[in-house]
Amino acid sequence: MIRVCFVCLGNICRSPTAEGVFRGLVEQAGLADEFVIDSAGTSGWHINETPDARATEAAAERGYELGGGSRKFVAADFARFDYVLAMDAENLTDLRGLSRTGEERAKISLLRDYEAGAAGEDVPDPYYGGDDGFEEVLDICERGCRGLLDSIRNEHGLA
Ligand code: 4NP
């Protein structure tokens, strides 16, 4: 089983979107049985809330279903996941701060490191902006998640 967790600040906009997009791509690829896919937030500000309605609606228009209640990423999650994908540089710093070993630290990367030409870039926080921001997040998540899935398939020899 390959275990993947997407992490943003609130776990109501970007990381649930990335989770839904990645799950959709994995299902399309016929690989659902190979993966555990989850998301979490560094802040814990929206615990148990469902994803932001703007994110849910924008994702639904593209055929992705967002779900789950918001939860806070905790240090114990490093043992539960193989890949921990930060949405932006602040999430990356916070996650590195929570990691306790080199092995844990090595599991963390930026989602956009898997998007051609976008290494080191953020998935912009759409929370205080307009609907365009949610479309941009979806565009970015589709590119990053495709790259991530390709990379994992290569690494794990999945057809
Ligand atoms: P997310 O977006 O990190 O993509 O879930 C945000 C959600 C809530 C807040 C900030 C960003 N907030 O300030 O409450």
PDB file of C-alpha atoms and ligand atoms in Angstrom:
ATOM      1  CA  MET A   1       0.000   0.000   0.000  1.00  0.00           C
ATOM      2  CA  ILE A   2       1.263   3.468  -0.930  1.00  0.00           C
ATOM      3  CA  ARG A   3       0.143   6.121   1.555  1.00  0.00           C
ATOM      4  CA  VAL A   4      -0.134   9.756   0.498  1.00  0.00           C
ATOM      5  CA  CYS A   5      -1.160  12.797   2.576  1.00  0.00           C
ATOM      6  CA  PHE A   6      -1.682  16.320   1.222  1.00  0.00           C
ATOM      7  CA  VAL A   7      -1.164  19.165   3.695  1.00  0.00           C
ATOM      8  CA  CYS A   8      -2.178  22.848   3.686  1.00  0.00           C
ATOM      9  CA  LEU A   9      -2.977  25.391   6.395  1.00  0.00           C
ATOM     10  CA  GLY A  10      -6.694  24.912   7.010  1.00  0.00           C
ATOM     11  CA  ASN A  11      -7.398  21.520   5.389  1.00  0.00           C
ATOM     12  CA  ILE A  12     -10.577  22.976   3.886  1.00  0.00           C
ATOM     13  CA  CYS A  13      -9.416  24.355   0.494  1.00  0.00           C
ATOM     14  CA  ARG A  14      -6.145  23.265  -1.111  1.00  0.00           C
ATOM     15  CA  SER A  15      -5.325  19.915   0.499  1.00  0.00           C
ATOM     16  CA  PRO A  16      -8.873  18.464   0.194  1.00  0.00           C
ATOM     17  CA  THR A  17      -8.767  19.588  -3.462  1.00  0.00           C
ATOM     18  CA  ALA A  18      -5.425  17.868  -4.051  1.00  0.00           C
ATOM     19  CA  GLU A  19      -6.735  14.768  -2.250  1.00  0.00           C
ATOM     20  CA  GLY A  20      -9.860  14.658  -4.445  1.00  0.00           C
ATOM     21  CA  VAL A  21      -7.912  15.240  -7.654  1.00  0.00           C
ATOM     22  CA  PHE A  22      -5.293  12.629  -6.795  1.00  0.00           C
ATOM     23  CA  ARG A  23      -7.984  10.091  -5.863  1.00  0.00           C
ATOM     24  CA  GLY A  24      -9.713  10.754  -9.188  1.00  0.00           C
ATOM     25  CA  LEU A  25      -6.493  10.198 -11.148  1.00  0.00           C
ATOM     26  CA  VAL A  26      -5.689   7.039  -9.185  1.00  0.00           C
ATOM     27  CA  GLU A  27      -9.175   5.653  -9.835  1.00  0.00           C
ATOM     28  CA  GLN A  28      -8.928   6.504 -13.540  1.00  0.00           C
ATOM     29  CA  ALA A  29      -5.635   4.626 -13.631  1.00  0.00           C
ATOM     30  CA  GLY A  30      -7.262   1.562 -12.031  1.00  0.00           C
ATOM     31  CA  LEU A  31      -4.912   1.792  -9.062  1.00  0.00           C
ATOM     32  CA  ALA A  32      -7.360   2.560  -6.233  1.00  0.00           C
ATOM     33  CA  ASP A  33      -6.480  -0.659  -4.386  1.00  0.00           C
ATOM     34  CA  GLU A  34      -2.827   0.364  -4.208  1.00  0.00           C
ATOM     35  CA  PHE A  35      -3.322   3.654  -2.369  1.00  0.00           C
ATOM     36  CA  VAL A  36      -4.372   5.248   0.906  1.00  0.00           C
ATOM     37  CA  ILE A  37      -5.037   8.955   0.243  1.00  0.00           C
ATOM     38  CA  ASP A  38      -5.702  11.583   2.915  1.00  0.00           C
ATOM     39  CA  SER A  39      -5.243  15.271   3.734  1.00  0.00           C
ATOM     40  CA  ALA A  40      -4.624  17.376   6.839  1.00  0.00           C
ATOM     41  CA  GLY A  41      -3.867  20.941   7.925  1.00  0.00           C
ATOM     42  CA  THR A  42      -1.003  22.421   9.889  1.00  0.00           C
ATOM     43  CA  SER A  43      -3.258  24.820  11.828  1.00  0.00           C
ATOM     44  CA  GLY A  44      -6.182  22.924  13.302  1.00  0.00           C
ATOM     45  CA  TRP A  45      -8.334  26.051  12.842  1.00  0.00           C
ATOM     46  CA  HIS A  46     -11.203  24.252  11.112  1.00  0.00           C
ATOM     47  CA  ILE A  47     -11.258  20.884  12.872  1.00  0.00           C
ATOM     48  CA  ASN A  48     -14.100  18.607  11.695  1.00  0.00           C
ATOM     49  CA  GLU A  49     -15.337  21.150   9.127  1.00  0.00           C
ATOM     50  CA  THR A  50     -16.151  19.872   5.657  1.00  0.00           C
ATOM     51  CA  PRO A  51     -14.206  21.409   2.740  1.00  0.00           C
ATOM     52  CA  ASP A  52     -15.036  25.007   1.770  1.00  0.00           C
ATOM     53  CA  ALA A  53     -18.185  25.066  -0.401  1.00  0.00           C
ATOM     54  CA  ARG A  54     -16.332  27.025  -3.113  1.00  0.00           C
ATOM     55  CA  ALA A  55     -13.697  24.282  -3.354  1.00  0.00           C
ATOM     56  CA  THR A  56     -16.325  21.523  -3.323  1.00  0.00           C
ATOM     57  CA  GLU A  57     -18.361  23.162  -6.090  1.00  0.00           C
ATOM     58  CA  ALA A  58     -15.395  23.934  -8.330  1.00  0.00           C
ATOM     59  CA  ALA A  59     -14.102  20.372  -7.931  1.00  0.00           C
ATOM     60  CA  ALA A  60     -17.542  18.837  -8.621  1.00  0.00           C
ATOM     61  CA  GLU A  61     -17.678  20.693 -11.957  1.00  0.00           C
ATOM     62  CA  ARG A  62     -14.586  18.761 -12.977  1.00  0.00           C
ATOM     63  CA  GLY A  63     -15.908  15.469 -11.625  1.00  0.00           C
ATOM     64  CA  TYR A  64     -13.949  15.322  -8.387  1.00  0.00           C
ATOM     65  CA  GLU A  65     -15.645  14.614  -5.085  1.00  0.00           C
ATOM     66  CA  LEU A  66     -14.214  16.308  -2.002  1.00  0.00           C
ATOM     67  CA  GLY A  67     -14.901  14.850   1.400  1.00  0.00           C
ATOM     68  CA  GLY A  68     -13.742  14.387   4.921  1.00  0.00           C
ATOM     69  CA  GLY A  69     -13.622  16.550   7.994  1.00  0.00           C
ATOM     70  CA  SER A  70     -10.683  18.868   8.570  1.00  0.00           C
ATOM     71  CA  ARG A  71      -7.983  17.547  10.861  1.00  0.00           C
ATOM     72  CA  LYS A  72      -4.621  18.713  12.099  1.00  0.00           C
ATOM     73  CA  PHE A  73      -1.455  17.012  10.861  1.00  0.00           C
ATOM     74  CA  VAL A  74       0.397  15.521  13.839  1.00  0.00           C
ATOM     75  CA  ALA A  75       3.912  14.100  14.150  1.00  0.00           C
ATOM     76  CA  ALA A  76       2.482  10.563  14.354  1.00  0.00           C
ATOM     77  CA  ASP A  77       1.227  11.005  10.778  1.00  0.00           C
ATOM     78  CA  PHE A  78       4.782  10.610   9.498  1.00  0.00           C
ATOM     79  CA  ALA A  79       4.580   6.916  10.429  1.00  0.00           C
ATOM     80  CA  ARG A  80       1.225   6.575   8.646  1.00  0.00           C
ATOM     81  CA  PHE A  81       2.281   8.045   5.279  1.00  0.00           C
ATOM     82  CA  ASP A  82       5.022   7.517   2.700  1.00  0.00           C
ATOM     83  CA  TYR A  83       4.519  10.819   0.839  1.00  0.00           C
ATOM     84  CA  VAL A  84       3.607  14.074   2.630  1.00  0.00           C
ATOM     85  CA  LEU A  85       2.868  16.854   0.117  1.00  0.00           C
ATOM     86  CA  ALA A  86       2.979  20.469   1.294  1.00  0.00           C
ATOM     87  CA  MET A  87       0.925  22.988  -0.647  1.00  0.00           C
ATOM     88  CA  ASP A  88       3.207  25.956   0.076  1.00  0.00           C
ATOM     89  CA  ALA A  89       6.527  26.980   1.596  1.00  0.00           C
ATOM     90  CA  GLU A  90       4.982  27.788   4.974  1.00  0.00           C
ATOM     91  CA  ASN A  91       3.380  24.330   5.175  1.00  0.00           C
ATOM     92  CA  LEU A  92       6.751  22.852   4.203  1.00  0.00           C
ATOM     93  CA  THR A  93       8.536  24.711   7.011  1.00  0.00           C
ATOM     94  CA  ASP A  94       5.868  23.708   9.537  1.00  0.00           C
ATOM     95  CA  LEU A  95       6.011  20.057   8.485  1.00  0.00           C
ATOM     96  CA  ARG A  96       9.794  20.000   8.676  1.00  0.00           C
ATOM     97  CA  GLY A  97       9.479  21.443  12.176  1.00  0.00           C
ATOM     98  CA  LEU A  98       7.250  18.542  13.190  1.00  0.00           C
ATOM     99  CA  SER A  99       9.528  15.861  11.725  1.00  0.00           C
ATOM    100  CA  ARG A 100      11.866  14.114  14.174  1.00  0.00           C
ATOM    101  CA  THR A 101      14.131  12.030  11.951  1.00  0.00           C
ATOM    102  CA  GLY A 102      15.776  12.236   8.557  1.00  0.00           C
ATOM    103  CA  GLU A 103      13.485   9.440   7.401  1.00  0.00           C
ATOM    104  CA  GLU A 104      10.430  11.514   8.314  1.00  0.00           C
ATOM    105  CA  ARG A 105      11.871  14.636   6.727  1.00  0.00           C
ATOM    106  CA  ALA A 106      12.576  12.751   3.510  1.00  0.00           C
ATOM    107  CA  LYS A 107       8.852  12.014   3.131  1.00  0.00           C
ATOM    108  CA  ILE A 108       8.019  15.729   2.822  1.00  0.00           C
ATOM    109  CA  SER A 109       7.983  17.637  -0.454  1.00  0.00           C
ATOM    110  CA  LEU A 110       6.133  20.447  -2.178  1.00  0.00           C
ATOM    111  CA  LEU A 111       3.323  19.298  -4.462  1.00  0.00           C
ATOM    112  CA  ARG A 112       4.596  21.645  -7.158  1.00  0.00           C
ATOM    113  CA  ASP A 113       7.982  19.940  -7.178  1.00  0.00           C
ATOM    114  CA  TYR A 114       6.113  17.308  -9.233  1.00  0.00           C
ATOM    115  CA  GLU A 115       4.879  19.864 -11.794  1.00  0.00           C
ATOM    116  CA  ALA A 116       7.235  20.479 -14.723  1.00  0.00           C
ATOM    117  CA  GLY A 117       8.728  23.967 -14.522  1.00  0.00           C
ATOM    118  CA  ALA A 118       7.172  24.815 -11.141  1.00  0.00           C
ATOM    119  CA  ALA A 119       9.566  23.299  -8.605  1.00  0.00           C
ATOM    120  CA  GLY A 120       9.682  25.325  -5.396  1.00  0.00           C
ATOM    121  CA  GLU A 121       6.455  27.212  -6.154  1.00  0.00           C
ATOM    122  CA  ASP A 122       3.372  27.482  -3.929  1.00  0.00           C
ATOM    123  CA  VAL A 123      -0.211  26.424  -4.510  1.00  0.00           C
ATOM    124  CA  PRO A 124      -1.655  29.902  -3.767  1.00  0.00           C
ATOM    125  CA  ASP A 125      -4.051  30.140  -0.819  1.00  0.00           C
ATOM    126  CA  PRO A 126      -7.539  30.822  -2.309  1.00  0.00           C
ATOM    127  CA  TYR A 127      -9.356  31.360   0.990  1.00  0.00           C
ATOM    128  CA  TYR A 128      -9.648  35.156   0.956  1.00  0.00           C
ATOM    129  CA  GLY A 129      -9.934  35.562  -2.805  1.00  0.00           C
ATOM    130  CA  GLY A 130     -12.571  35.057  -5.496  1.00  0.00           C
ATOM    131  CA  ASP A 131     -13.735  32.006  -7.408  1.00  0.00           C
ATOM    132  CA  ASP A 132     -10.850  32.309  -9.888  1.00  0.00           C
ATOM    133  CA  GLY A 133      -8.502  31.247  -7.110  1.00  0.00           C
ATOM    134  CA  PHE A 134     -10.283  27.923  -6.761  1.00  0.00           C
ATOM    135  CA  GLU A 135     -10.014  27.252 -10.504  1.00  0.00           C
ATOM    136  CA  GLU A 136      -6.307  28.042 -10.321  1.00  0.00           C
ATOM    137  CA  VAL A 137      -5.893  25.663  -7.376  1.00  0.00           C
ATOM    138  CA  LEU A 138      -7.616  22.922  -9.391  1.00  0.00           C
ATOM    139  CA  ASP A 139      -5.427  23.567 -12.451  1.00  0.00           C
ATOM    140  CA  ILE A 140      -2.300  23.379 -10.313  1.00  0.00           C
ATOM    141  CA  CYS A 141      -3.474  20.309  -8.401  1.00  0.00           C
ATOM    142  CA  GLU A 142      -4.229  18.499 -11.674  1.00  0.00           C
ATOM    143  CA  ARG A 143      -0.719  19.179 -12.985  1.00  0.00           C
ATOM    144  CA  GLY A 144       1.036  18.388  -9.702  1.00  0.00           C
ATOM    145  CA  CYS A 145      -1.007  15.269  -8.991  1.00  0.00           C
ATOM    146  CA  ARG A 146      -0.364  13.909 -12.492  1.00  0.00           C
ATOM    147  CA  GLY A 147       3.352  14.397 -11.972  1.00  0.00           C
ATOM    148  CA  LEU A 148       3.190  12.861  -8.507  1.00  0.00           C
ATOM    149  CA  LEU A 149       1.310   9.792  -9.758  1.00  0.00           C
ATOM    150  CA  ASP A 150       3.763   9.323 -12.648  1.00  0.00           C
ATOM    151  CA  SER A 151       6.667   9.572 -10.224  1.00  0.00           C
ATOM    152  CA  ILE A 152       5.148   7.094  -7.758  1.00  0.00           C
ATOM    153  CA  ARG A 153       4.306   4.664 -10.567  1.00  0.00           C
ATOM    154  CA  ASN A 154       7.895   4.744 -11.742  1.00  0.00           C
ATOM    155  CA  GLU A 155       9.302   4.436  -8.251  1.00  0.00           C
ATOM    156  CA  HIS A 156       7.047   1.491  -7.336  1.00  0.00           C
ATOM    157  CA  GLY A 157       6.999  -0.203 -10.730  1.00  0.00           C
ATOM    158  CA  LEU A 158       3.228   0.157 -11.103  1.00  0.00           C
ATOM    159  CA  ALA A 159       2.009  -0.453 -14.651  1.00  0.00           C
TER     160      ALA A 159
HETATM  161  P1  4NP B   1      -6.375  26.057   2.968  1.00  0.00           P
HETATM  162  O1  4NP B   1      -7.040  27.523   2.968  1.00  0.00           O
HETATM  163  O2  4NP B   1      -5.113  26.157   3.786  1.00  0.00           O
HETATM  164  O3  4NP B   1      -6.109  25.825   1.530  1.00  0.00           O
HETATM  165  O4  4NP B   1      -7.399  25.113   3.571  1.00  0.00           O
HETATM  166  C1  4NP B   1      -7.274  28.269   4.132  1.00  0.00           C
HETATM  167  C2  4NP B   1      -8.367  27.994   4.905  1.00  0.00           C
HETATM  168  C3  4NP B   1      -8.615  28.764   6.034  1.00  0.00           C
HETATM  169  C4  4NP B   1      -7.754  29.792   6.366  1.00  0.00           C
HETATM  170  C5  4NP B   1      -6.645  30.065   5.580  1.00  0.00           C
HETATM  171  C6  4NP B   1      -6.403  29.286   4.464  1.00  0.00           C
HETATM  172  N1  4NP B   1      -8.036  30.601   7.497  1.00  0.00           N
HETATM  173  O5  4NP B   1      -7.337  31.616   7.671  1.00  0.00           O
HETATM  174  O6  4NP B   1      -8.946  30.286   8.275  1.00  0.00           O
END
